[in-house]
mmCIF file of C-alpha atoms in Angstrom:
data_model
loop_
_atom_site.group_PDB
_atom_site.id
_atom_site.type_symbol
_atom_site.label_atom_id
_atom_site.label_comp_id
_atom_site.label_asym_id
_atom_site.label_seq_id
_atom_site.Cartn_x
_atom_site.Cartn_y
_atom_site.Cartn_z
ATOM 1 C CA MET A 1 -19.146 18.537 -74.998
ATOM 2 C CA ASN A 2 -22.278 16.729 -73.823
ATOM 3 C CA LYS A 3 -22.539 15.248 -70.370
ATOM 4 C CA ASN A 4 -25.097 12.644 -69.303
ATOM 5 C CA ILE A 5 -26.892 13.436 -66.066
ATOM 6 C CA GLU A 6 -28.981 10.981 -64.081
ATOM 7 C CA ARG A 7 -32.183 12.547 -62.724
ATOM 8 C CA ASN A 8 -34.375 10.891 -60.094
ATOM 9 C CA TYR A 9 -37.883 11.949 -59.094
ATOM 10 C CA LEU A 10 -38.902 10.967 -55.569
ATOM 11 C CA GLU A 11 -42.094 11.195 -53.565
ATOM 12 C CA ILE A 12 -43.537 10.552 -50.155
ATOM 13 C CA ASP A 13 -47.299 10.268 -49.754
ATOM 14 C CA SER A 14 -47.723 10.175 -46.001
ATOM 15 C CA LEU A 15 -46.107 11.917 -43.082
ATOM 16 C CA LYS A 16 -46.174 8.522 -41.360
ATOM 17 C CA ASP A 17 -43.484 7.386 -43.819
ATOM 18 C CA LEU A 18 -41.065 10.137 -42.797
ATOM 19 C CA ASN A 19 -37.912 8.854 -41.101
ATOM 20 C CA GLU A 20 -36.755 11.736 -38.972
ATOM 21 C CA PRO A 21 -33.026 11.980 -38.330
ATOM 22 C CA LYS A 22 -31.572 11.554 -34.899
ATOM 23 C CA ILE A 23 -29.838 14.885 -34.607
ATOM 24 C CA ASN A 24 -29.614 17.383 -31.795
ATOM 25 C CA SER A 25 -31.255 20.450 -33.274
ATOM 26 C CA ASN A 26 -31.123 22.738 -30.238
ATOM 27 C CA GLU A 27 -28.910 25.219 -32.077
ATOM 28 C CA PHE A 28 -31.103 25.211 -35.203
ATOM 29 C CA SER A 29 -33.933 27.537 -36.034
ATOM 30 C CA LEU A 30 -36.092 27.297 -39.113
ATOM 31 C CA LYS A 31 -38.263 30.189 -40.194
ATOM 32 C CA ILE A 32 -40.585 30.843 -43.093
ATOM 33 C CA ILE A 33 -39.686 34.076 -44.836
ATOM 34 C CA GLU A 34 -42.669 36.400 -44.527
ATOM 35 C CA PRO A 35 -42.870 38.781 -46.169
ATOM 36 C CA TYR A 36 -40.890 37.302 -49.050
ATOM 37 C CA ASP A 37 -37.334 38.470 -49.645
ATOM 38 C CA PHE A 38 -36.190 37.626 -53.149
ATOM 39 C CA GLN A 39 -32.620 38.575 -52.234
ATOM 40 C CA LEU A 40 -32.426 35.620 -49.829
ATOM 41 C CA ASN A 41 -33.670 33.174 -52.460
ATOM 42 C CA LYS A 42 -31.245 34.615 -54.981
ATOM 43 C CA PHE A 43 -28.349 34.458 -52.485
ATOM 44 C CA PHE A 44 -28.958 30.795 -51.652
ATOM 45 C CA TYR A 45 -29.575 29.839 -55.268
ATOM 46 C CA LYS A 46 -26.282 31.358 -56.398
ATOM 47 C CA ASN A 47 -24.132 30.303 -53.450
ATOM 48 C CA ILE A 48 -25.362 26.744 -53.093
ATOM 49 C CA GLY A 49 -26.058 26.247 -56.763
ATOM 50 C CA LYS A 50 -22.622 27.225 -58.015
ATOM 51 C CA ASN A 51 -21.331 23.817 -56.895
ATOM 52 C CA HIS A 52 -24.234 21.874 -58.399
ATOM 53 C CA ASN A 53 -24.797 23.461 -61.796
ATOM 54 C CA TRP A 54 -27.930 25.360 -60.804
ATOM 55 C CA VAL A 55 -28.046 27.640 -63.836
ATOM 56 C CA ASP A 56 -31.695 28.110 -64.866
ATOM 57 C CA ARG A 57 -32.282 31.174 -62.691
ATOM 58 C CA LEU A 58 -28.949 32.882 -63.308
ATOM 59 C CA VAL A 59 -30.562 34.786 -66.183
ATOM 60 C CA TRP A 60 -33.484 35.955 -64.062
ATOM 61 C CA THR A 61 -34.000 39.670 -63.683
ATOM 62 C CA GLU A 62 -34.931 41.250 -60.380
ATOM 63 C CA LYS A 63 -38.510 41.314 -61.653
ATOM 64 C CA ASN A 64 -38.434 37.520 -62.269
ATOM 65 C CA TRP A 65 -37.175 36.917 -58.740
ATOM 66 C CA ILE A 66 -39.820 39.165 -57.211
ATOM 67 C CA GLU A 67 -42.629 37.544 -59.220
ATOM 68 C CA TYR A 68 -41.482 34.066 -58.207
ATOM 69 C CA THR A 69 -40.938 34.705 -54.500
ATOM 70 C CA SER A 70 -44.105 36.769 -54.123
ATOM 71 C CA ASP A 71 -46.292 34.019 -55.614
ATOM 72 C CA ASN A 72 -48.620 32.711 -52.885
ATOM 73 C CA LYS A 73 -47.844 29.148 -53.982
ATOM 74 C CA VAL A 74 -44.138 29.560 -53.141
ATOM 75 C CA LYS A 75 -42.889 29.412 -49.555
ATOM 76 C CA THR A 76 -39.247 29.824 -48.584
ATOM 77 C CA TYR A 77 -37.792 28.619 -45.303
ATOM 78 C CA VAL A 78 -34.364 29.563 -43.965
ATOM 79 C CA LEU A 79 -32.302 27.471 -41.580
ATOM 80 C CA LYS A 80 -30.130 29.284 -39.064
ATOM 81 C CA ILE A 81 -27.506 27.700 -36.870
ATOM 82 C CA CYS A 82 -26.464 29.847 -33.908
ATOM 83 C CA ASN A 83 -28.062 32.819 -35.726
ATOM 84 C CA ASP A 84 -25.998 32.297 -38.900
ATOM 85 C CA ILE A 85 -27.878 31.494 -42.088
ATOM 86 C CA ALA A 86 -26.976 27.948 -43.113
ATOM 87 C CA GLY A 87 -29.485 26.722 -45.677
ATOM 88 C CA PHE A 88 -32.908 26.982 -47.197
ATOM 89 C CA TYR A 89 -35.680 25.273 -49.056
ATOM 90 C CA GLU A 90 -38.462 26.369 -51.330
ATOM 91 C CA LEU A 91 -41.829 24.646 -51.389
ATOM 92 C CA ILE A 92 -44.244 25.092 -54.277
ATOM 93 C CA PHE A 93 -47.843 24.285 -53.405
ATOM 94 C CA HIS A 94 -49.694 22.776 -56.351
ATOM 95 C CA LYS A 95 -53.335 21.628 -56.296
ATOM 96 C CA ASP A 96 -52.920 18.261 -54.519
ATOM 97 C CA GLU A 97 -49.170 18.074 -54.080
ATOM 98 C CA VAL A 98 -46.184 20.006 -52.836
ATOM 99 C CA GLU A 99 -42.899 20.194 -54.688
ATOM 100 C CA ILE A 100 -39.628 20.734 -52.870
ATOM 101 C CA ALA A 101 -38.238 23.012 -55.568
ATOM 102 C CA TYR A 102 -34.827 23.740 -54.055
ATOM 103 C CA LEU A 103 -33.152 22.618 -50.864
ATOM 104 C CA GLY A 104 -29.570 23.095 -49.827
ATOM 105 C CA LEU A 105 -26.928 24.094 -47.348
ATOM 106 C CA LEU A 106 -24.102 26.545 -47.691
ATOM 107 C CA LYS A 107 -20.781 24.761 -48.185
ATOM 108 C CA GLU A 108 -19.516 25.247 -44.615
ATOM 109 C CA TYR A 109 -22.583 23.411 -43.236
ATOM 110 C CA GLN A 110 -22.474 20.439 -45.600
ATOM 111 C CA ASN A 111 -21.419 16.913 -44.591
ATOM 112 C CA LYS A 112 -22.545 17.412 -40.983
ATOM 113 C CA LYS A 113 -25.880 15.534 -41.161
ATOM 114 C CA ILE A 114 -27.735 18.873 -41.176
ATOM 115 C CA GLY A 115 -29.219 18.140 -44.602
ATOM 116 C CA SER A 116 -31.266 15.309 -43.120
ATOM 117 C CA TYR A 117 -32.780 17.721 -40.588
ATOM 118 C CA LEU A 118 -33.464 20.285 -43.325
ATOM 119 C CA LEU A 119 -35.164 17.733 -45.585
ATOM 120 C CA ALA A 120 -37.287 16.292 -42.764
ATOM 121 C CA SER A 121 -38.404 19.839 -41.932
ATOM 122 C CA ALA A 122 -39.292 20.487 -45.568
ATOM 123 C CA ILE A 123 -41.382 17.321 -45.726
ATOM 124 C CA LYS A 124 -43.169 18.106 -42.445
ATOM 125 C CA ASN A 125 -43.953 21.679 -43.503
ATOM 126 C CA ALA A 126 -45.136 20.488 -46.910
ATOM 127 C CA PHE A 127 -47.595 18.084 -45.287
ATOM 128 C CA LEU A 128 -49.192 20.887 -43.242
ATOM 129 C CA SER A 129 -51.358 21.618 -46.295
ATOM 130 C CA LYS A 130 -52.486 17.956 -46.421
ATOM 131 C CA PRO A 131 -51.307 17.166 -49.962
ATOM 132 C CA LYS A 132 -51.625 13.729 -51.552
ATOM 133 C CA ARG A 133 -47.848 13.690 -51.926
ATOM 134 C CA VAL A 134 -44.640 15.660 -51.560
ATOM 135 C CA TRP A 135 -42.139 15.274 -54.346
ATOM 136 C CA VAL A 136 -38.708 16.408 -55.443
ATOM 137 C CA HIS A 137 -36.208 15.717 -58.166
ATOM 138 C CA THR A 138 -32.467 15.412 -57.771
ATOM 139 C CA CYS A 139 -29.687 14.653 -60.177
ATOM 140 C CA SER A 140 -26.129 13.418 -60.300
ATOM 141 C CA LEU A 141 -24.889 17.032 -60.188
ATOM 142 C CA ASP A 142 -26.414 17.601 -56.748
ATOM 143 C CA HIS A 143 -24.570 16.923 -53.509
ATOM 144 C CA LYS A 144 -23.205 13.385 -53.361
ATOM 145 C CA ASN A 145 -25.480 12.570 -50.395
ATOM 146 C CA ALA A 146 -28.667 14.112 -51.807
ATOM 147 C CA LEU A 147 -30.267 10.986 -53.252
ATOM 148 C CA ASN A 148 -29.376 8.880 -50.210
ATOM 149 C CA ASN A 149 -30.832 11.558 -47.922
ATOM 150 C CA TYR A 150 -34.148 11.567 -49.790
ATOM 151 C CA ILE A 151 -34.374 7.787 -49.625
ATOM 152 C CA ALA A 152 -33.306 7.680 -45.967
ATOM 153 C CA ARG A 153 -36.096 10.126 -45.070
ATOM 154 C CA GLY A 154 -38.666 7.751 -46.594
ATOM 155 C CA MET A 155 -39.037 9.082 -50.120
ATOM 156 C CA LYS A 156 -39.357 6.602 -52.978
ATOM 157 C CA ILE A 157 -38.137 6.950 -56.552
ATOM 158 C CA PHE A 158 -41.050 7.064 -58.995
ATOM 159 C CA LYS A 159 -39.227 8.073 -62.158
ATOM 160 C CA LYS A 160 -35.658 7.995 -63.501
ATOM 161 C CA GLU A 161 -34.233 9.556 -66.615
ATOM 162 C CA THR A 162 -30.931 10.383 -68.230
ATOM 163 C CA ILE A 163 -30.575 13.817 -69.741
ATOM 164 C CA SER A 164 -27.749 15.304 -71.744
ATOM 165 C CA ILE A 165 -26.408 18.769 -71.042
#
């Protein structure tokens, strides 16, 4: 059975356009993972992705994960709340742009406005390298608030498509 999926590509080209959420983040800590730890990426991908049809990397071998996470262009950040891991994002640094490759929260931290904080942090950290733009794609399989969160943070849709899976 085929299913039609709506995919949206969004971008933000200036940190000045970022709408930061009004959230008390005193209990949050966000840390880049250095040195890389492919097990963390794999854990988040599987545990967050199982609810959103993230399947591309499920076939990856340990070697694939290590090659990906050890690439200098890939940076992974982990969000902790009261010292518990809560979410993550991966940034991929291309020549003049940064892609937010994956971003998500574990189920117990969803629907608490934490995703807006996580996304704003991803955008701010992406702009540290002074790219021309930061971009992401999301689809109708992602969290129900994903697209609205991207738009609320100041990102604009630059491409839409329908794909069949």
